[in-house]
């Protein structure tokens, strides 16, 4: 089955856009989407004041999803999401303005969901804390329009969800959503090696501080396997306009580079495997040791692809990395 046919099958079977009971295999673990990562790069999209051109960024997003699914962008969004969905946009704002999911990218996603028929009140931008969202440039809102709030205001489940070594209460915002779009950034992490698609869901649990030992292995993969996360993530769009190769997770501008790229995938493990490779390549260019030689090899990414987790493809030889 080709990827275009895959979208048709989802639509015909009603496997997406209907309820929180979407099976994981419907999107995130589909064989047709496994190991496929699209990187779109547009030099000059960020100006000297670090502002992104919103129109060009939206065009980048369309180009990436069209290449990923081999279908027109409008049809992709209508197929993946329905007007009955409550869609969570999991941004990453821990590092504040300069190294957080850009508001321009999030707005482009909101615009496409709206065009697909998802009401504004059913779109929720969320992360760990209200103050993180505000520092990154987002406006908190619990009234009319697109919702925006941190877990510290929304709260967590009473129930503890478990997988492997992970046992956590989950964000009530996550639980309210029927679908999630993962919007991480690409950066070095001083404890677990790097932070990308999988690590972004530490922002969905009440106790991420418990999961950083042993370079986050297997905890990052285990958290991503908690059923409400695994079953709801339908698309990952990594903001790599500005990336950081050392000194993370805080924003340290002296260690950033202007990559001016988006990485888009359904397969989170494959996306992170490519991101790891890119950070190592940049570190070599500036004379730093690789993450492995620095003692921070992000082995949790490899664990995510093992038989117990099955979160995606982590063998570089089997990953289809498309650059446009």
mmCIF file of C-alpha atoms in Angstrom:
data_model
loop_
_atom_site.group_PDB
_atom_site.id
_atom_site.type_symbol
_atom_site.label_atom_id
_atom_site.label_comp_id
_atom_site.label_asym_id
_atom_site.label_seq_id
_atom_site.Cartn_x
_atom_site.Cartn_y
_atom_site.Cartn_z
ATOM 1 C CA UNK A 1 0.000 0.000 0.000
ATOM 2 C CA UNK A 2 1.373 3.429 -0.932
ATOM 3 C CA UNK A 3 1.206 6.391 1.436
ATOM 4 C CA UNK A 4 -1.523 8.070 -0.613
ATOM 5 C CA UNK A 5 -3.569 4.883 -0.434
ATOM 6 C CA UNK A 6 -2.834 4.739 3.257
ATOM 7 C CA UNK A 7 -4.556 8.087 3.764
ATOM 8 C CA UNK A 8 -7.516 6.896 1.733
ATOM 9 C CA UNK A 9 -7.809 3.794 3.868
ATOM 10 C CA UNK A 10 -7.809 5.848 7.065
ATOM 11 C CA UNK A 11 -10.537 8.073 5.765
ATOM 12 C CA UNK A 12 -12.665 5.240 4.449
ATOM 13 C CA UNK A 13 -12.343 3.222 7.624
ATOM 14 C CA UNK A 14 -12.926 6.198 9.888
ATOM 15 C CA UNK A 15 -9.803 5.375 11.834
ATOM 16 C CA UNK A 16 -8.837 8.949 12.534
ATOM 17 C CA UNK A 17 -10.675 12.050 13.537
ATOM 18 C CA UNK A 18 -13.424 10.372 15.468
ATOM 19 C CA UNK A 19 -12.556 9.546 19.025
ATOM 20 C CA UNK A 20 -9.894 8.856 21.619
ATOM 21 C CA UNK A 21 -10.091 5.191 20.723
ATOM 22 C CA UNK A 22 -7.912 5.639 17.646
ATOM 23 C CA UNK A 23 -5.713 2.552 17.499
ATOM 24 C CA UNK A 24 -1.995 3.212 17.665
ATOM 25 C CA UNK A 25 -1.451 1.219 14.512
ATOM 26 C CA UNK A 26 -3.754 3.568 12.584
ATOM 27 C CA UNK A 27 -1.159 6.295 12.163
ATOM 28 C CA UNK A 28 1.873 6.263 14.430
ATOM 29 C CA UNK A 29 2.954 2.703 13.765
ATOM 30 C CA UNK A 30 1.716 2.152 10.250
ATOM 31 C CA UNK A 31 4.182 0.244 8.077
ATOM 32 C CA UNK A 32 3.626 2.759 5.274
ATOM 33 C CA UNK A 33 4.864 5.659 7.389
ATOM 34 C CA UNK A 34 7.609 3.847 9.300
ATOM 35 C CA UNK A 35 11.096 5.232 8.863
ATOM 36 C CA UNK A 36 10.110 8.156 6.644
ATOM 37 C CA UNK A 37 11.372 11.619 7.648
ATOM 38 C CA UNK A 38 11.065 14.757 5.555
ATOM 39 C CA UNK A 39 13.377 17.713 6.120
ATOM 40 C CA UNK A 40 12.564 20.989 4.419
ATOM 41 C CA UNK A 41 15.184 23.736 4.567
ATOM 42 C CA UNK A 42 14.805 27.332 3.388
ATOM 43 C CA UNK A 43 17.894 29.502 3.953
ATOM 44 C CA UNK A 44 16.963 33.093 4.748
ATOM 45 C CA UNK A 45 13.603 32.335 6.360
ATOM 46 C CA UNK A 46 14.884 33.785 9.661
ATOM 47 C CA UNK A 47 15.937 37.437 9.595
ATOM 48 C CA UNK A 48 18.718 39.190 11.508
ATOM 49 C CA UNK A 49 16.357 39.804 14.437
ATOM 50 C CA UNK A 50 15.600 36.060 14.612
ATOM 51 C CA UNK A 51 12.079 36.549 13.271
ATOM 52 C CA UNK A 52 10.684 33.885 10.976
ATOM 53 C CA UNK A 53 8.776 34.788 7.820
ATOM 54 C CA UNK A 54 5.328 33.401 8.672
ATOM 55 C CA UNK A 55 4.185 32.997 5.071
ATOM 56 C CA UNK A 56 7.330 31.166 3.972
ATOM 57 C CA UNK A 57 7.207 29.022 7.098
ATOM 58 C CA UNK A 58 3.640 27.966 6.335
ATOM 59 C CA UNK A 59 4.721 27.087 2.817
ATOM 60 C CA UNK A 60 7.547 24.987 4.258
ATOM 61 C CA UNK A 61 5.045 23.109 6.382
ATOM 62 C CA UNK A 62 2.811 22.394 3.406
ATOM 63 C CA UNK A 63 5.741 21.211 1.313
ATOM 64 C CA UNK A 64 6.912 18.862 4.075
ATOM 65 C CA UNK A 65 3.564 17.183 4.784
ATOM 66 C CA UNK A 66 2.828 16.844 1.068
ATOM 67 C CA UNK A 67 6.117 15.043 0.537
ATOM 68 C CA UNK A 68 5.597 12.917 3.643
ATOM 69 C CA UNK A 69 2.146 11.667 2.643
ATOM 70 C CA UNK A 70 2.426 12.152 -1.133
ATOM 71 C CA UNK A 71 -0.871 14.003 -1.217
ATOM 72 C CA UNK A 72 -2.103 17.604 -1.313
ATOM 73 C CA UNK A 73 -1.800 19.380 2.035
ATOM 74 C CA UNK A 74 -5.474 20.304 2.365
ATOM 75 C CA UNK A 75 -6.507 16.697 1.911
ATOM 76 C CA UNK A 76 -3.934 15.471 4.410
ATOM 77 C CA UNK A 77 -5.195 17.727 7.181
ATOM 78 C CA UNK A 78 -8.836 16.844 6.432
ATOM 79 C CA UNK A 79 -7.990 13.156 6.530
ATOM 80 C CA UNK A 80 -5.907 13.181 9.694
ATOM 81 C CA UNK A 81 -8.275 15.407 11.673
ATOM 82 C CA UNK A 82 -12.035 15.867 11.785
ATOM 83 C CA UNK A 83 -14.288 18.629 13.188
ATOM 84 C CA UNK A 84 -15.061 16.326 16.100
ATOM 85 C CA UNK A 85 -11.454 16.062 17.208
ATOM 86 C CA UNK A 86 -9.992 17.938 20.136
ATOM 87 C CA UNK A 87 -6.424 18.508 18.950
ATOM 88 C CA UNK A 88 -3.571 19.199 21.356
ATOM 89 C CA UNK A 89 -0.504 21.020 20.055
ATOM 90 C CA UNK A 90 2.335 19.910 22.345
ATOM 91 C CA UNK A 91 4.906 22.670 22.052
ATOM 92 C CA UNK A 92 8.259 22.880 23.848
ATOM 93 C CA UNK A 93 8.833 26.144 25.690
ATOM 94 C CA UNK A 94 11.193 25.215 28.521
ATOM 95 C CA UNK A 95 14.084 27.294 27.157
ATOM 96 C CA UNK A 96 12.051 30.446 26.592
ATOM 97 C CA UNK A 97 12.079 32.717 23.578
ATOM 98 C CA UNK A 98 14.983 31.867 21.297
ATOM 99 C CA UNK A 99 14.753 28.085 21.615
ATOM 100 C CA UNK A 100 11.066 27.225 21.868
ATOM 101 C CA UNK A 101 8.489 26.138 19.334
ATOM 102 C CA UNK A 102 7.932 29.298 17.357
ATOM 103 C CA UNK A 103 4.501 30.894 17.569
ATOM 104 C CA UNK A 104 4.549 31.379 13.788
ATOM 105 C CA UNK A 105 4.805 27.617 13.246
ATOM 106 C CA UNK A 106 2.088 26.851 15.776
ATOM 107 C CA UNK A 107 -0.177 29.430 14.137
ATOM 108 C CA UNK A 108 0.386 27.784 10.749
ATOM 109 C CA UNK A 109 -0.749 24.473 12.247
ATOM 110 C CA UNK A 110 -3.795 26.151 13.822
ATOM 111 C CA UNK A 111 -4.702 27.677 10.448
ATOM 112 C CA UNK A 112 -4.576 24.284 8.751
ATOM 113 C CA UNK A 113 -6.647 22.595 11.439
ATOM 114 C CA UNK A 114 -9.188 25.385 11.196
ATOM 115 C CA UNK A 115 -9.364 24.950 7.442
ATOM 116 C CA UNK A 116 -9.928 21.231 8.029
ATOM 117 C CA UNK A 117 -12.968 22.127 10.118
ATOM 118 C CA UNK A 118 -11.628 21.825 13.666
ATOM 119 C CA UNK A 119 -13.232 24.611 15.763
ATOM 120 C CA UNK A 120 -10.853 26.990 17.543
ATOM 121 C CA UNK A 121 -12.199 25.980 20.956
ATOM 122 C CA UNK A 122 -11.148 22.390 20.180
ATOM 123 C CA UNK A 123 -7.507 23.308 19.558
ATOM 124 C CA UNK A 124 -5.306 23.431 22.678
ATOM 125 C CA UNK A 125 -1.721 24.706 22.746
ATOM 126 C CA UNK A 126 -0.079 23.234 25.817
ATOM 127 C CA UNK A 127 3.155 22.588 27.673
ATOM 128 C CA UNK A 128 4.343 22.114 31.233
ATOM 129 C CA UNK A 129 3.761 25.551 32.741
ATOM 130 C CA UNK A 130 1.850 28.735 31.980
ATOM 131 C CA UNK A 131 4.942 30.848 32.528
ATOM 132 C CA UNK A 132 6.956 28.803 30.013
ATOM 133 C CA UNK A 133 4.302 29.373 27.373
ATOM 134 C CA UNK A 134 4.228 33.100 28.100
ATOM 135 C CA UNK A 135 8.026 33.404 27.996
ATOM 136 C CA UNK A 136 7.972 31.789 24.562
ATOM 137 C CA UNK A 137 5.465 34.332 23.280
ATOM 138 C CA UNK A 138 2.155 32.479 23.633
ATOM 139 C CA UNK A 139 -0.968 34.114 25.062
ATOM 140 C CA UNK A 140 -2.786 32.066 27.675
ATOM 141 C CA UNK A 141 -6.465 31.543 26.981
ATOM 142 C CA UNK A 142 -9.263 29.513 28.517
ATOM 143 C CA UNK A 143 -12.113 31.522 27.021
ATOM 144 C CA UNK A 144 -13.325 31.703 23.437
ATOM 145 C CA UNK A 145 -10.915 30.833 20.643
ATOM 146 C CA UNK A 146 -7.842 28.632 20.569
ATOM 147 C CA UNK A 147 -7.048 27.379 24.065
ATOM 148 C CA UNK A 148 -3.583 27.766 25.603
ATOM 149 C CA UNK A 149 -2.550 26.534 29.028
ATOM 150 C CA UNK A 150 0.113 24.769 31.037
ATOM 151 C CA UNK A 151 -0.187 21.557 32.993
ATOM 152 C CA UNK A 152 0.252 23.543 36.194
ATOM 153 C CA UNK A 153 -3.170 25.081 35.555
ATOM 154 C CA UNK A 154 -4.913 22.135 33.852
ATOM 155 C CA UNK A 155 -3.723 19.536 36.377
ATOM 156 C CA UNK A 156 -3.017 15.801 36.174
ATOM 157 C CA UNK A 157 -4.980 12.582 36.340
ATOM 158 C CA UNK A 158 -5.464 10.828 39.656
ATOM 159 C CA UNK A 159 -4.763 7.545 37.889
ATOM 160 C CA UNK A 160 -1.132 6.515 37.422
ATOM 161 C CA UNK A 161 -0.356 5.153 33.949
ATOM 162 C CA UNK A 162 2.433 2.618 33.619
ATOM 163 C CA UNK A 163 4.701 1.196 30.931
ATOM 164 C CA UNK A 164 8.034 -0.453 31.613
ATOM 165 C CA UNK A 165 9.907 1.677 34.152
ATOM 166 C CA UNK A 166 7.563 4.654 33.766
ATOM 167 C CA UNK A 167 4.706 5.311 36.168
ATOM 168 C CA UNK A 168 3.158 8.751 35.906
ATOM 169 C CA UNK A 169 0.072 10.828 36.223
ATOM 170 C CA UNK A 170 -0.767 12.424 32.883
ATOM 171 C CA UNK A 171 -1.732 15.924 31.882
ATOM 172 C CA UNK A 172 -5.489 16.476 31.914
ATOM 173 C CA UNK A 173 -5.030 18.468 28.716
ATOM 174 C CA UNK A 174 -3.608 15.374 27.043
ATOM 175 C CA UNK A 175 -6.542 13.344 28.343
ATOM 176 C CA UNK A 176 -9.038 15.878 26.978
ATOM 177 C CA UNK A 177 -7.525 15.616 23.490
ATOM 178 C CA UNK A 178 -8.513 13.012 20.925
ATOM 179 C CA UNK A 179 -5.442 13.767 18.808
ATOM 180 C CA UNK A 180 -2.020 15.322 19.392
ATOM 181 C CA UNK A 181 0.397 17.084 17.080
ATOM 182 C CA UNK A 182 3.898 16.939 18.499
ATOM 183 C CA UNK A 183 5.837 20.207 18.019
ATOM 184 C CA UNK A 184 9.287 19.730 19.576
ATOM 185 C CA UNK A 185 12.480 21.618 18.954
ATOM 186 C CA UNK A 186 15.925 20.227 18.132
ATOM 187 C CA UNK A 187 18.465 20.677 20.894
ATOM 188 C CA UNK A 188 21.260 19.194 22.928
ATOM 189 C CA UNK A 189 20.388 17.981 26.425
ATOM 190 C CA UNK A 190 23.077 17.932 29.105
ATOM 191 C CA UNK A 191 21.735 14.767 30.771
ATOM 192 C CA UNK A 192 19.977 12.589 28.182
ATOM 193 C CA UNK A 193 21.983 13.669 25.127
ATOM 194 C CA UNK A 194 19.378 15.361 23.008
ATOM 195 C CA UNK A 195 15.763 16.476 23.098
ATOM 196 C CA UNK A 196 13.477 15.990 20.123
ATOM 197 C CA UNK A 197 10.230 14.199 19.358
ATOM 198 C CA UNK A 198 10.206 11.496 22.051
ATOM 199 C CA UNK A 199 11.603 13.598 24.886
ATOM 200 C CA UNK A 200 8.948 16.269 24.310
ATOM 201 C CA UNK A 201 6.430 14.081 26.159
ATOM 202 C CA UNK A 202 8.251 14.542 29.431
ATOM 203 C CA UNK A 203 6.069 17.631 29.320
ATOM 204 C CA UNK A 204 2.975 15.443 29.579
ATOM 205 C CA UNK A 205 3.791 13.724 32.872
ATOM 206 C CA UNK A 206 3.825 14.894 36.477
ATOM 207 C CA UNK A 207 7.273 13.512 37.380
ATOM 208 C CA UNK A 208 9.805 14.044 34.539
ATOM 209 C CA UNK A 209 12.562 14.665 37.102
ATOM 210 C CA UNK A 210 12.463 10.937 37.924
ATOM 211 C CA UNK A 211 13.363 9.890 34.391
ATOM 212 C CA UNK A 212 16.752 11.412 33.555
ATOM 213 C CA UNK A 213 19.102 8.768 34.964
ATOM 214 C CA UNK A 214 21.066 6.528 32.556
ATOM 215 C CA UNK A 215 20.681 9.135 29.804
ATOM 216 C CA UNK A 216 16.906 8.734 30.019
ATOM 217 C CA UNK A 217 17.071 5.114 28.905
ATOM 218 C CA UNK A 218 14.535 3.459 28.916
ATOM 219 C CA UNK A 219 12.414 6.183 30.495
ATOM 220 C CA UNK A 220 11.973 8.431 27.454
ATOM 221 C CA UNK A 221 10.804 5.488 25.353
ATOM 222 C CA UNK A 222 8.631 4.168 28.173
ATOM 223 C CA UNK A 223 6.846 7.499 28.626
ATOM 224 C CA UNK A 224 6.157 7.673 24.886
ATOM 225 C CA UNK A 225 4.568 4.226 25.180
ATOM 226 C CA UNK A 226 2.036 5.264 27.807
ATOM 227 C CA UNK A 227 -1.229 4.510 25.972
ATOM 228 C CA UNK A 228 -2.804 8.004 25.962
ATOM 229 C CA UNK A 229 0.383 9.368 24.376
ATOM 230 C CA UNK A 230 1.048 6.508 21.994
ATOM 231 C CA UNK A 231 -2.509 6.354 20.714
ATOM 232 C CA UNK A 232 -3.068 10.070 20.173
ATOM 233 C CA UNK A 233 0.057 11.385 18.424
ATOM 234 C CA UNK A 234 -0.679 11.607 14.719
ATOM 235 C CA UNK A 235 2.053 13.885 13.428
ATOM 236 C CA UNK A 236 5.374 15.338 14.576
ATOM 237 C CA UNK A 237 6.635 18.663 13.262
ATOM 238 C CA UNK A 238 10.048 19.539 14.686
ATOM 239 C CA UNK A 239 10.933 23.228 14.732
ATOM 240 C CA UNK A 240 14.591 23.240 13.712
ATOM 241 C CA UNK A 241 14.808 26.814 12.476
ATOM 242 C CA UNK A 242 17.269 27.376 15.295
ATOM 243 C CA UNK A 243 18.946 24.276 16.746
ATOM 244 C CA UNK A 244 21.374 23.853 19.642
ATOM 245 C CA UNK A 245 24.275 21.408 19.712
ATOM 246 C CA UNK A 246 25.673 21.957 23.235
ATOM 247 C CA UNK A 247 24.652 23.396 26.596
ATOM 248 C CA UNK A 248 20.999 22.341 26.564
ATOM 249 C CA UNK A 249 18.322 22.235 27.697
ATOM 250 C CA UNK A 250 18.623 25.988 28.536
ATOM 251 C CA UNK A 251 18.930 28.396 25.635
ATOM 252 C CA UNK A 252 22.603 29.186 25.125
ATOM 253 C CA UNK A 253 22.878 31.240 21.930
ATOM 254 C CA UNK A 254 26.631 30.657 21.619
ATOM 255 C CA UNK A 255 25.878 26.974 20.943
ATOM 256 C CA UNK A 256 23.029 27.415 18.483
ATOM 257 C CA UNK A 257 23.096 27.309 14.724
ATOM 258 C CA UNK A 258 20.636 28.542 12.182
ATOM 259 C CA UNK A 259 19.384 25.369 10.540
ATOM 260 C CA UNK A 260 16.241 27.004 9.086
ATOM 261 C CA UNK A 261 14.540 23.639 8.731
ATOM 262 C CA UNK A 262 11.464 21.656 9.690
ATOM 263 C CA UNK A 263 11.613 17.907 10.280
ATOM 264 C CA UNK A 264 8.267 16.203 9.750
ATOM 265 C CA UNK A 265 7.353 12.573 10.371
ATOM 266 C CA UNK A 266 4.791 10.210 11.779
ATOM 267 C CA UNK A 267 7.594 7.976 13.068
ATOM 268 C CA UNK A 268 8.987 9.778 16.139
ATOM 269 C CA UNK A 269 11.863 7.339 16.652
ATOM 270 C CA UNK A 270 13.096 7.773 13.077
ATOM 271 C CA UNK A 271 12.903 11.545 13.367
ATOM 272 C CA UNK A 272 14.954 11.464 16.576
ATOM 273 C CA UNK A 273 17.528 9.142 15.003
ATOM 274 C CA UNK A 274 18.055 11.676 12.221
ATOM 275 C CA UNK A 275 18.144 14.560 14.710
ATOM 276 C CA UNK A 276 20.801 12.761 16.764
ATOM 277 C CA UNK A 277 22.896 12.348 13.611
ATOM 278 C CA UNK A 278 22.529 16.052 12.793
ATOM 279 C CA UNK A 279 23.624 17.175 16.260
ATOM 280 C CA UNK A 280 26.659 14.883 16.123
ATOM 281 C CA UNK A 281 27.576 16.211 12.690
ATOM 282 C CA UNK A 282 27.410 19.788 13.937
ATOM 283 C CA UNK A 283 29.465 18.912 17.004
ATOM 284 C CA UNK A 284 32.180 17.423 14.773
ATOM 285 C CA UNK A 285 32.208 20.588 12.657
ATOM 286 C CA UNK A 286 32.938 22.775 15.681
ATOM 287 C CA UNK A 287 35.453 20.377 17.234
ATOM 288 C CA UNK A 288 33.290 18.910 19.974
ATOM 289 C CA UNK A 289 33.087 15.161 20.701
ATOM 290 C CA UNK A 290 30.014 13.263 19.597
ATOM 291 C CA UNK A 291 27.277 12.756 22.159
ATOM 292 C CA UNK A 292 28.546 9.207 22.723
ATOM 293 C CA UNK A 293 32.127 10.360 23.362
ATOM 294 C CA UNK A 294 30.770 13.096 25.614
ATOM 295 C CA UNK A 295 29.113 10.390 27.733
ATOM 296 C CA UNK A 296 25.601 11.359 26.697
ATOM 297 C CA UNK A 297 24.703 8.853 24.012
ATOM 298 C CA UNK A 298 20.892 9.031 23.660
ATOM 299 C CA UNK A 299 20.379 5.279 23.686
ATOM 300 C CA UNK A 300 16.723 5.776 24.590
ATOM 301 C CA UNK A 301 16.174 6.407 20.879
ATOM 302 C CA UNK A 302 17.457 2.917 20.060
ATOM 303 C CA UNK A 303 15.329 1.492 22.862
ATOM 304 C CA UNK A 304 12.265 3.156 21.316
ATOM 305 C CA UNK A 305 12.764 0.997 18.252
ATOM 306 C CA UNK A 306 13.216 -2.330 20.023
ATOM 307 C CA UNK A 307 10.698 -5.173 20.111
ATOM 308 C CA UNK A 308 9.288 -4.120 23.470
ATOM 309 C CA UNK A 309 8.518 -0.562 22.382
ATOM 310 C CA UNK A 310 7.998 -0.646 18.593
ATOM 311 C CA UNK A 311 7.870 3.132 18.345
ATOM 312 C CA UNK A 312 9.579 3.311 14.989
ATOM 313 C CA UNK A 313 12.639 2.728 12.852
ATOM 314 C CA UNK A 314 16.057 3.520 14.360
ATOM 315 C CA UNK A 315 18.373 1.814 11.863
ATOM 316 C CA UNK A 316 19.852 4.649 9.755
ATOM 317 C CA UNK A 317 20.148 2.286 6.793
ATOM 318 C CA UNK A 318 16.387 1.725 6.845
ATOM 319 C CA UNK A 319 15.318 5.331 7.392
ATOM 320 C CA UNK A 320 14.162 7.224 4.323
ATOM 321 C CA UNK A 321 15.490 10.731 4.953
ATOM 322 C CA UNK A 322 14.064 13.040 2.299
ATOM 323 C CA UNK A 323 15.530 16.541 2.016
ATOM 324 C CA UNK A 324 13.744 19.184 -0.003
#
